[in-house]
Coordinates of C-alpha atoms in Angstrom, one line a residue:
M1 CA 60.8 36.4 -43.3
K2 CA 60.8 38.3 -39.9
K3 CA 57.3 39.4 -41.4
L4 CA 56.8 35.8 -41.0
L5 CA 58.3 35.0 -37.3
I6 CA 56.6 37.9 -35.7
L7 CA 52.8 36.4 -37.1
S8 CA 53.1 33.4 -36.5
L9 CA 54.0 33.9 -32.7
V10 CA 51.1 36.1 -32.9
S11 CA 48.9 33.2 -33.5
F12 CA 50.8 30.7 -31.0
T13 CA 49.9 33.9 -28.5
L14 CA 46.4 33.7 -29.8
I15 CA 45.0 30.3 -29.4
Q16 CA 47.0 30.1 -26.0
C17 CA 45.0 33.1 -25.4
I18 CA 42.0 31.1 -27.1
A19 CA 43.1 27.9 -24.9
I20 CA 43.5 29.2 -21.7
K21 CA 39.7 31.1 -22.3
A22 CA 39.0 27.1 -23.6
E23 CA 39.8 25.9 -20.1
S24 CA 38.2 28.5 -17.7
N25 CA 35.2 28.5 -19.3
T26 CA 34.8 24.5 -18.9
S27 CA 36.0 25.1 -15.2
S28 CA 33.1 28.0 -14.4
T29 CA 30.7 25.5 -16.3
T30 CA 32.1 22.6 -14.3
E31 CA 31.6 24.1 -11.0
I32 CA 28.6 26.1 -12.2
T33 CA 26.8 22.6 -12.5
T34 CA 28.4 21.0 -9.4
K35 CA 27.1 24.5 -7.8
T36 CA 23.9 23.4 -9.5
Q37 CA 22.9 20.4 -8.6
L38 CA 24.3 21.1 -5.0
E39 CA 21.6 23.7 -5.0
I40 CA 18.7 21.3 -5.9
Y41 CA 19.5 19.1 -3.6
E42 CA 20.0 21.6 -1.1
K43 CA 16.7 22.8 -2.2
N44 CA 14.9 19.5 -1.4
P45 CA 13.2 19.3 1.6
K46 CA 14.7 17.3 4.9
L47 CA 11.8 14.6 5.3
I48 CA 9.3 12.9 3.4
V49 CA 6.4 11.2 4.9
G50 CA 4.1 8.7 2.8
I51 CA 0.8 7.8 4.9
V52 CA -0.8 4.9 3.3
V53 CA -4.4 4.6 5.4
D54 CA -5.2 1.3 4.8
Q55 CA -9.0 0.3 3.4
M56 CA -9.3 3.7 3.0
R57 CA -12.5 5.1 1.0
Y58 CA -12.0 8.4 -1.1
D59 CA -15.7 9.0 0.0
Y60 CA -14.1 8.9 3.9
L61 CA -12.5 12.8 3.0
V62 CA -16.4 13.7 2.6
K63 CA -18.4 11.8 4.7
F64 CA -16.8 12.7 7.8
Y65 CA -15.9 16.4 6.7
N66 CA -17.7 17.5 9.7
K67 CA -15.8 15.5 12.1
Y68 CA -12.6 16.2 11.9
S69 CA -10.6 19.0 13.3
E70 CA -8.7 21.8 11.6
G71 CA -5.7 20.1 11.9
G72 CA -5.6 16.6 10.2
F73 CA -6.9 15.4 7.2
K74 CA -8.8 19.2 6.6
R75 CA -5.4 21.0 7.1
L76 CA -4.0 18.8 4.3
M77 CA -6.8 18.8 2.3
N78 CA -7.9 22.6 2.6
N79 CA -4.0 24.1 2.4
G80 CA -2.4 21.1 0.1
Y81 CA -3.3 19.4 -2.9
N82 CA -6.5 17.0 -2.8
L83 CA -7.2 15.1 -5.6
K84 CA -10.4 13.9 -5.5
N85 CA -9.8 11.3 -8.9
V86 CA -7.2 8.5 -8.1
H87 CA -7.8 5.4 -9.0
Y88 CA -5.8 1.9 -8.4
N89 CA -5.6 0.9 -12.2
Y90 CA -5.5 -3.0 -11.8
I91 CA -6.9 -6.2 -9.5
P92 CA -5.9 -7.7 -7.7
T93 CA -6.1 -4.6 -4.4
Y94 CA -5.3 -5.8 -2.1
T95 CA -2.6 -4.7 0.5
A96 CA 0.7 -5.8 0.1
V97 CA 0.1 -5.0 -3.7
G98 CA -1.4 -0.9 -3.5
H99 CA 1.8 -0.6 -1.3
T100 CA 4.3 -2.1 -3.5
S101 CA 2.2 -0.1 -6.5
I102 CA 2.2 3.1 -4.6
Y103 CA 6.2 3.2 -4.2
T104 CA 7.2 1.0 -7.3
G105 CA 5.2 3.3 -9.7
T106 CA 3.9 0.5 -11.4
T107 CA 1.7 -2.9 -11.3
P108 CA 2.1 -6.2 -11.0
V109 CA 3.6 -6.8 -14.3
N110 CA 6.5 -5.3 -13.3
H111 CA 6.6 -4.9 -9.7
G112 CA 6.0 -8.8 -8.8
I113 CA 3.5 -8.6 -6.0
I114 CA 0.7 -10.4 -7.2
S115 CA -0.7 -10.5 -3.9
N116 CA -0.7 -11.0 -0.1
N117 CA -0.2 -14.7 -0.1
W118 CA 0.0 -16.9 -3.8
Y119 CA 0.2 -19.6 -5.2
D120 CA 3.8 -20.4 -6.1
K121 CA 3.5 -22.1 -9.1
Y122 CA 7.1 -23.3 -9.0
L123 CA 7.6 -24.1 -5.3
K124 CA 4.0 -26.3 -5.9
K125 CA 3.1 -23.7 -1.9
S126 CA 0.6 -20.9 -1.1
I127 CA 4.5 -18.1 -0.5
Y128 CA 3.6 -15.1 1.6
C129 CA 4.6 -11.9 -0.1
V130 CA 7.4 -11.0 2.5
D131 CA 9.1 -14.4 3.7
D132 CA 12.3 -14.9 4.0
D133 CA 14.0 -17.7 5.8
N134 CA 17.4 -16.0 5.1
Y135 CA 16.6 -13.8 7.7
R136 CA 15.2 -13.6 11.3
T137 CA 13.9 -11.9 14.3
V138 CA 15.1 -9.1 16.4
G139 CA 12.8 -7.5 18.7
A140 CA 10.7 -10.0 19.7
I141 CA 10.4 -13.6 19.5
S142 CA 8.7 -14.8 16.7
G143 CA 7.4 -13.2 13.1
G144 CA 10.7 -11.7 12.1
N145 CA 12.4 -14.1 8.8
K146 CA 10.6 -11.3 6.8
S147 CA 12.2 -8.9 3.5
P148 CA 11.1 -7.1 0.2
H149 CA 13.9 -10.1 -2.1
R150 CA 10.4 -10.7 -3.4
M151 CA 9.7 -7.0 -4.8
L152 CA 11.7 -7.1 -7.8
T153 CA 12.1 -3.7 -9.0
T154 CA 12.9 0.1 -6.8
T155 CA 11.1 1.9 -4.8
I156 CA 11.2 5.3 -4.7
T157 CA 12.5 5.1 -1.3
D158 CA 15.4 3.2 -2.6
Q159 CA 16.2 5.9 -6.3
L160 CA 16.4 8.5 -3.4
K161 CA 19.3 5.9 -1.6
L162 CA 20.5 6.2 -4.8
A163 CA 21.0 9.8 -6.0
Q164 CA 22.3 10.3 -2.6
N165 CA 24.5 7.5 -2.8
M166 CA 23.3 6.1 0.3
N167 CA 22.8 9.0 2.0
G168 CA 20.2 10.0 3.9
K169 CA 17.4 7.6 5.9
T170 CA 14.9 4.9 5.4
I171 CA 12.8 3.7 7.3
G172 CA 9.1 2.1 7.4
V173 CA 6.8 1.9 10.3
A174 CA 3.4 -0.3 10.7
I175 CA 1.3 -2.1 12.4
K176 CA 1.9 -5.3 9.4
D177 CA 4.7 -6.1 8.1
R178 CA 3.7 -5.8 4.8
S179 CA 3.1 -2.6 5.1
S180 CA 6.4 -1.5 6.7
I181 CA 9.0 -4.0 4.6
L182 CA 7.5 -3.4 1.5
P183 CA 7.0 0.8 1.0
A184 CA 11.1 1.2 2.9
G185 CA 12.1 -0.4 0.1
H186 CA 15.6 -2.8 -0.9
T187 CA 18.1 -0.3 0.3
A188 CA 16.0 1.0 4.0
D189 CA 18.2 2.0 7.1
A190 CA 14.6 -0.2 9.3
A191 CA 11.1 -0.9 8.4
Y192 CA 9.1 -2.2 12.1
W193 CA 6.1 -3.9 12.5
F194 CA 4.2 -5.1 15.4
E195 CA 4.0 -8.2 16.7
G196 CA 0.6 -8.7 18.8
G197 CA 0.1 -12.0 20.7
N198 CA 1.7 -11.2 24.7
E199 CA 4.7 -9.2 23.0
G200 CA 3.4 -6.1 22.5
K201 CA 6.5 -5.1 20.9
F202 CA 7.1 -3.3 17.6
M203 CA 10.1 -5.7 16.3
T204 CA 11.9 -5.6 13.0
S205 CA 14.3 -8.8 10.5
T206 CA 18.1 -9.1 10.3
F207 CA 17.4 -7.9 6.4
Y208 CA 17.6 -4.5 8.4
M209 CA 19.9 -5.2 11.9
D210 CA 21.1 -7.5 14.1
K211 CA 20.3 -5.6 17.6
I212 CA 17.0 -2.9 17.6
P213 CA 18.5 0.7 18.7
N214 CA 18.4 1.6 22.0
W215 CA 15.3 3.9 21.6
V216 CA 13.2 1.3 19.7
T217 CA 14.0 -0.6 23.2
N218 CA 12.9 2.4 25.0
F219 CA 9.6 2.3 23.5
N220 CA 8.5 -1.4 23.7
N221 CA 9.5 -0.9 27.2
S222 CA 7.4 2.4 28.2
G223 CA 4.2 0.4 27.9
K224 CA 1.9 1.7 26.3
A225 CA 0.7 -0.9 24.5
N226 CA 0.1 -2.0 27.6
S227 CA -2.3 1.2 28.7
Y228 CA -4.0 1.4 25.5
L229 CA -5.7 -1.9 26.6
N230 CA -5.9 -1.1 30.1
D231 CA -8.7 1.7 28.8
T232 CA -12.4 1.6 27.3
W233 CA -13.3 1.9 23.3
D234 CA -16.3 4.1 23.4
T235 CA -16.7 7.1 21.3
Y236 CA -14.6 10.2 20.7
Y237 CA -17.9 12.4 20.3
D238 CA -21.5 11.6 21.9
I239 CA -22.4 9.1 19.9
D240 CA -26.3 9.7 19.0
T241 CA -23.9 12.6 16.8
Y242 CA -22.9 9.6 14.6
T243 CA -25.3 10.5 11.7
E244 CA -23.5 9.5 9.6
T245 CA -23.3 5.4 9.8
L246 CA -26.2 2.7 10.1
P247 CA -27.4 2.1 14.3
D248 CA -24.9 1.2 16.5
N249 CA -25.7 -2.1 16.9
N250 CA -27.2 -3.9 13.6
E251 CA -27.1 -6.6 12.2
F252 CA -24.2 -6.3 9.4
E253 CA -21.9 -5.4 12.0
G254 CA -18.8 -8.6 12.9
T255 CA -18.2 -8.9 16.9
F256 CA -15.5 -9.5 19.5
K257 CA -15.2 -12.0 21.2
G258 CA -16.0 -12.1 24.5
K259 CA -18.9 -9.7 22.8
E260 CA -22.2 -10.6 21.8
T261 CA -22.9 -7.3 20.2
P262 CA -21.1 -5.0 18.1
T263 CA -21.9 -1.7 20.4
F264 CA -20.6 0.7 22.3
P265 CA -18.1 0.9 24.8
Y266 CA -15.9 -1.7 24.9
N267 CA -14.2 -2.8 27.7
L268 CA -10.6 -3.2 25.8
K269 CA -8.9 -5.2 29.3
E270 CA -11.5 -8.1 29.7
L271 CA -11.4 -8.4 26.1
R272 CA -8.0 -8.7 25.4
K273 CA -8.2 -12.0 27.2
L274 CA -10.0 -13.5 24.7
N275 CA -8.7 -11.5 21.7
D276 CA -5.4 -12.4 21.7
N277 CA -3.7 -9.7 24.2
Y278 CA -1.5 -7.7 22.5
S279 CA -3.5 -8.8 19.0
L280 CA -6.2 -6.7 20.1
I281 CA -4.6 -3.1 19.3
K282 CA -4.7 -4.1 16.0
A283 CA -8.5 -4.3 15.6
I284 CA -9.2 -0.7 17.4
P285 CA -7.9 2.7 16.7
A286 CA -5.3 2.7 19.6
G287 CA -3.1 0.7 17.1
N288 CA -3.3 4.3 14.8
T289 CA -2.7 5.8 18.0
I290 CA 0.3 3.3 19.2
T291 CA 1.6 3.8 15.1
T292 CA 1.6 7.8 15.7
D293 CA 3.8 7.4 18.8
F294 CA 6.7 4.9 17.5
A295 CA 6.6 7.6 14.2
E296 CA 7.7 10.3 15.7
A297 CA 9.8 8.5 18.5
T298 CA 11.6 6.5 15.2
I299 CA 11.9 10.7 14.1
L300 CA 13.6 11.8 17.6
G301 CA 15.5 8.5 18.1
E302 CA 17.0 8.8 14.2
N303 CA 17.2 12.4 13.9
L304 CA 15.6 12.3 10.9
G305 CA 14.8 15.7 8.6
K306 CA 18.0 17.0 10.5
G307 CA 21.0 15.9 8.0
E308 CA 22.3 17.1 5.3
F309 CA 20.1 15.0 2.7
T310 CA 17.0 13.7 2.4
D311 CA 15.1 10.7 4.8
F312 CA 11.8 9.0 4.2
L313 CA 9.5 8.0 6.5
A314 CA 7.1 5.4 5.1
I315 CA 4.2 5.5 7.8
S316 CA 0.6 3.1 7.4
Y317 CA -2.3 2.4 9.8
S318 CA -3.3 -0.6 9.5
S319 CA -5.8 -0.3 12.2
T320 CA -8.4 1.5 10.0
D321 CA -8.8 -1.9 8.0
Y322 CA -8.9 -4.6 10.8
V323 CA -12.3 -2.3 11.7
G324 CA -13.3 -2.3 8.2
H325 CA -13.5 -5.8 8.0
Q326 CA -15.2 -6.1 10.9
F327 CA -17.7 -4.2 10.6
G328 CA -18.4 -2.7 7.2
V329 CA -18.1 0.5 5.8
N330 CA -21.1 1.8 7.8
A331 CA -20.2 1.3 11.2
K332 CA -19.7 3.7 14.6
E333 CA -16.7 1.1 15.5
L334 CA -15.1 2.8 11.6
E335 CA -16.7 6.3 11.9
D336 CA -14.9 7.0 15.3
T337 CA -11.4 5.7 14.4
Y338 CA -11.4 7.7 11.4
I339 CA -12.3 10.8 13.5
R340 CA -9.3 9.3 15.9
L341 CA -7.2 8.7 13.2
D342 CA -7.8 11.8 12.3
K343 CA -6.8 13.2 15.9
D344 CA -3.9 11.6 15.4
L345 CA -2.8 13.3 12.1
E346 CA -3.6 16.9 13.7
R347 CA -0.7 15.8 16.5
F348 CA 1.4 14.0 14.2
L349 CA 0.7 17.3 11.9
N350 CA 1.9 19.3 15.2
F351 CA 5.0 17.4 15.9
L352 CA 6.4 17.9 12.1
D353 CA 6.0 21.2 12.3
T354 CA 8.2 21.5 16.2
E355 CA 10.6 19.2 15.6
I356 CA 11.4 19.6 11.5
G357 CA 9.7 23.0 10.2
K358 CA 6.9 23.7 9.3
D359 CA 8.7 24.6 5.3
N360 CA 11.4 21.5 5.5
Y361 CA 8.9 18.7 5.1
T362 CA 6.6 17.5 2.4
I363 CA 3.6 14.9 2.7
F364 CA 1.1 12.4 0.3
L365 CA -1.4 10.9 1.9
T366 CA -3.3 8.2 0.1
A367 CA -4.7 3.7 0.8
D368 CA -3.8 1.2 -0.4
H369 CA -7.3 0.2 -1.7
A370 CA -11.1 1.5 -0.9
A371 CA -14.0 -1.2 0.4
V372 CA -16.7 -2.4 -0.8
Q373 CA -20.9 -2.0 0.9
V374 CA -21.3 -5.5 2.8
P375 CA -23.2 -7.3 0.1
A376 CA -25.5 -8.3 3.1
Y377 CA -26.8 -4.5 3.8
L378 CA -27.2 -3.8 -0.1
N379 CA -29.2 -6.5 -0.9
S380 CA -30.9 -5.5 2.1
L381 CA -31.5 -2.3 0.4
K382 CA -33.0 -4.6 -3.3
I383 CA -28.5 -3.6 -4.5
P384 CA -27.6 -7.0 -6.1
G385 CA -24.7 -8.2 -4.7
G386 CA -23.5 -11.6 -3.3
Y387 CA -21.1 -13.9 -2.0
F388 CA -19.0 -16.6 -4.2
E389 CA -19.0 -19.9 -3.1
T390 CA -15.2 -20.8 -3.1
T391 CA -15.9 -24.3 -2.4
K392 CA -18.6 -25.5 -4.8
F393 CA -16.9 -23.3 -8.1
K394 CA -13.6 -25.4 -7.5
K395 CA -15.6 -28.8 -7.3
F396 CA -17.7 -27.0 -10.5
V397 CA -14.4 -26.8 -12.1
N398 CA -13.2 -30.0 -12.0
E399 CA -16.3 -31.4 -13.2
I400 CA -15.7 -29.4 -16.6
T401 CA -12.7 -31.0 -16.8
L402 CA -13.4 -34.4 -16.1
E403 CA -16.4 -33.9 -18.9
Y404 CA -14.4 -32.7 -21.1
F405 CA -10.5 -33.9 -21.9
N406 CA -11.8 -37.2 -19.0
S407 CA -9.7 -35.9 -16.0
D408 CA -10.0 -34.4 -12.9
E409 CA -6.9 -33.5 -11.9
L410 CA -6.1 -30.9 -14.1
V411 CA -6.4 -28.2 -12.2
E412 CA -3.7 -27.5 -9.4
N413 CA -4.9 -24.2 -7.2
I414 CA -7.5 -22.3 -7.8
S415 CA -7.1 -19.0 -5.5
N416 CA -7.1 -14.6 -5.8
Y417 CA -9.6 -15.5 -8.8
Q418 CA -6.9 -17.4 -10.4
V419 CA -7.2 -21.2 -11.6
F420 CA -3.9 -23.2 -11.8
L421 CA -3.6 -25.5 -14.5
N422 CA -1.3 -29.2 -13.5
K423 CA 0.5 -28.8 -16.4
Q424 CA 2.5 -32.6 -15.4
K425 CA -1.0 -34.0 -16.0
L426 CA -1.6 -32.4 -19.4
K427 CA 2.3 -33.5 -20.6
E428 CA 0.9 -36.8 -19.3
L429 CA -1.8 -36.7 -20.6
K430 CA -1.0 -34.9 -24.3
L431 CA -3.8 -31.8 -24.2
D432 CA -2.4 -28.7 -25.2
T433 CA -2.4 -26.1 -22.4
K434 CA -4.0 -23.3 -24.7
I435 CA -7.3 -24.9 -25.5
V436 CA -7.9 -26.2 -22.1
S437 CA -7.1 -23.2 -20.6
Q438 CA -10.2 -21.5 -23.5
K439 CA -12.7 -24.3 -22.4
I440 CA -12.2 -23.7 -19.3
A441 CA -12.7 -20.5 -19.3
D442 CA -15.7 -20.7 -21.4
E443 CA -17.4 -22.8 -19.7
I444 CA -16.5 -20.5 -16.2
L445 CA -18.5 -18.1 -16.9
N446 CA -22.0 -20.6 -16.8
F447 CA -20.5 -20.4 -12.7
D448 CA -23.5 -18.3 -10.5
N449 CA -21.4 -14.9 -9.8
V450 CA -19.0 -15.0 -12.5
Y451 CA -19.0 -12.2 -14.5
K452 CA -15.7 -12.3 -16.7
T453 CA -12.9 -14.6 -18.1
V454 CA -10.1 -14.2 -19.9
T455 CA -7.2 -16.7 -19.8
A456 CA -2.9 -15.7 -19.7
H457 CA -2.7 -16.2 -23.4
T458 CA -5.3 -14.0 -24.0
L459 CA -3.3 -11.7 -21.8
Q460 CA -0.2 -12.1 -23.4
T461 CA -1.7 -12.1 -26.9
T462 CA -4.3 -9.0 -26.8
S463 CA -4.0 -5.6 -25.6
F464 CA -6.7 -4.5 -23.4
T465 CA -7.5 -0.2 -23.5
S466 CA -9.9 -0.3 -21.2
G467 CA -12.7 -1.4 -18.5
I468 CA -12.2 -4.4 -16.3
L469 CA -10.0 -6.4 -18.3
K470 CA -7.7 -3.7 -18.4
T471 CA -7.3 -3.5 -15.2
L472 CA -7.1 -7.4 -15.0
Q473 CA -4.5 -7.2 -17.8
N474 CA -2.6 -4.3 -15.1
G475 CA -2.3 -7.1 -12.3
Y476 CA -1.4 -10.2 -14.3
N477 CA 2.4 -11.1 -14.1
Q478 CA 3.2 -13.7 -16.9
K479 CA 5.9 -15.7 -14.7
F480 CA 3.6 -15.4 -11.8
S481 CA 0.5 -15.9 -12.3
G482 CA -2.5 -18.4 -13.2
D483 CA -3.7 -19.9 -16.7
I484 CA -7.2 -18.3 -16.2
L485 CA -8.0 -15.0 -14.7
Y486 CA -12.0 -14.8 -13.6
V487 CA -13.6 -11.6 -12.1
P488 CA -17.1 -12.5 -10.1
N489 CA -19.9 -10.0 -10.2
P490 CA -19.8 -6.3 -9.1
S491 CA -19.8 -6.1 -5.1
T492 CA -19.4 -9.9 -4.6
I493 CA -17.4 -11.5 -2.4
P494 CA -16.1 -14.6 -1.7
N495 CA -17.4 -16.9 1.3
Y496 CA -16.9 -13.9 3.1
S497 CA -19.1 -13.9 6.5
K498 CA -22.4 -11.6 6.1
T499 CA -21.2 -8.7 8.6
G500 CA -18.2 -6.7 8.0
T501 CA -16.5 -6.1 4.5
T502 CA -13.3 -7.1 1.9
H503 CA -11.8 -5.6 -0.8
G504 CA -9.2 -7.2 -4.1
S505 CA -11.5 -5.9 -7.4
G506 CA -11.3 -3.0 -10.1
Y507 CA -14.5 -2.0 -10.2
A508 CA -14.7 2.1 -8.3
Y509 CA -16.0 0.6 -4.9
D510 CA -12.4 -0.6 -4.4
T511 CA -10.5 1.2 -7.0
H512 CA -11.2 4.8 -6.1
V513 CA -9.0 6.0 -2.8
P514 CA -8.2 9.9 -1.7
L515 CA -4.4 11.6 -2.6
L516 CA -3.3 15.0 -0.4
F517 CA -0.1 15.9 -1.4
Y518 CA 1.3 18.8 1.4
G519 CA 3.9 21.1 2.3
A520 CA 7.4 21.8 0.1
K521 CA 7.1 22.4 -3.0
I522 CA 3.5 21.5 -3.1
S523 CA 0.7 23.9 -4.6
K524 CA -2.4 24.2 -2.6
G525 CA -5.4 23.1 -4.6
S526 CA -7.4 20.6 -5.5
S527 CA -7.9 18.4 -9.5
N528 CA -10.8 16.4 -10.0
N529 CA -8.9 14.8 -13.1
Y530 CA -9.3 11.5 -13.4
Y531 CA -5.0 9.6 -11.8
P532 CA -3.8 6.6 -11.3
I533 CA -2.8 5.4 -8.5
V534 CA 1.6 4.7 -10.0
D535 CA 1.4 8.0 -10.4
I536 CA 2.6 9.3 -6.4
A537 CA 6.5 7.9 -7.4
P538 CA 7.2 9.5 -11.3
T539 CA 5.4 13.0 -9.6
L540 CA 7.9 12.7 -5.9
A541 CA 11.0 11.6 -8.1
S542 CA 10.4 15.0 -10.0
L543 CA 9.8 16.8 -7.1
L544 CA 13.3 15.7 -5.0
N545 CA 14.6 16.0 -8.9
I546 CA 16.2 12.2 -8.8
S547 CA 15.5 8.8 -11.5
E548 CA 12.1 7.9 -11.1
P549 CA 12.1 3.8 -10.0
N550 CA 13.5 1.4 -12.8
G551 CA 10.0 -0.1 -13.8
S552 CA 7.9 3.0 -13.6
T553 CA 5.3 3.4 -15.6
G554 CA 3.2 6.3 -14.3
N555 CA 3.4 10.0 -14.7
V556 CA 4.3 13.4 -12.7
I557 CA 1.2 14.5 -11.5
L558 CA 2.8 18.2 -12.6
E559 CA -0.2 20.0 -10.9
V560 CA 0.4 19.5 -7.2
L561 CA 4.5 20.5 -7.8
K562 CA 5.6 24.0 -7.3

């Protein structure tokens, strides 16, 4: 009995020791896990800077390479990671869709931004991507009733906020409202954009704040916008050295009001009088320069990159798009715009080195879409290209429905290369939507410059794995898109002037864009591997050790990460 009692006491003591040891191990494991998590976040860059250059073709990096300084594009290309084969994998390639897809890691299928403007088949009217009447203007007179509410998924900027328990700051900066609002996401501290006309100010919306900070007021009152328009726009270097582009005065360039020829120099002080005053700054290189000025002021005013948590600054350079639309992709004006943007980037990178520290920030630079060569210019070289006659097309579609269904009231709207049917009228006439859609799709192939057609029903029931119909499917949103979608011939643009260029297609000239990563936790090198644009957000999520955006369909680009 005595031996049994001693054995019991020994057993109890051993169990207690084991329990204490286990508790100690659990505590130790918890401490290690917590410490590891802290170390992971502490090793994150203090500032992420996303740069989107509006309408930048990939080949601008190569075409103008010898004109760039060592500290701008070349610094990012040669000391960061240069991905040479990045494409948009959907249609349409427009500004709002591009910015949204970059930051959400997915396409319109999920994020819901199907264009800049599109026909709302529920409201029966055209809507704008960031309009929101629930909010009002802050910092200007008008134009502030904006928010990201139409974007249905989170962004990488949202995910960073969520991962840090809403700590850290996220701010968007651009000339265009959509280019600032959509990248900054739903949880942004601020999004600022430039109001032209007689305002000449950076502004925001009550979605973010009720009053702009003092540093923004000081910037707006500094006179920078006015000083840039009281100057002359001439080429940065001798114009005779601009051998990469067409002659200065050619028939494929547009002109400003008040100037007969598209030629240097441009007297901005005079031109602003006939070109909506401060709005002129959007359409010249100074628009990029003042965006850089404001980005630097944002970092200083908000102390970005100086806190315990990671901040995110989303910058979009919009003036490259305005210049491209006006003058085309082969103009001296465009070349000079990129030379000057390179100088702005050099200044900004030096600023980041000084204010944030070389090892404390990470940058990615890409574009929201590229652009087509001016079709009239291609025609002059006997290369196919053309102009889509939208008005004639609408008449043609109505003639089809009249011939086959005895009604010319079946089409409610035609926009963005989509046909929206009048469902109420179809119901009244007891017509089947699928039958009507397929007949229209079959017949409009006979219209000049229509290359492909497909119905919404086909997109919902068939999975395309490659080609132009795959990109069309990636851009199709079942809730918001039309009943028939069609694709024009290559290098064919809608009702556009025979001068200047545009974008929107799924062809390589619109989809192929640069993608440069640079800074903390980024490898040095380059790659010709194909990557879709939706891979940017997952890559940033991996770099930051956070969750991907909730609609993300992209993959991590492993080779860019250290």
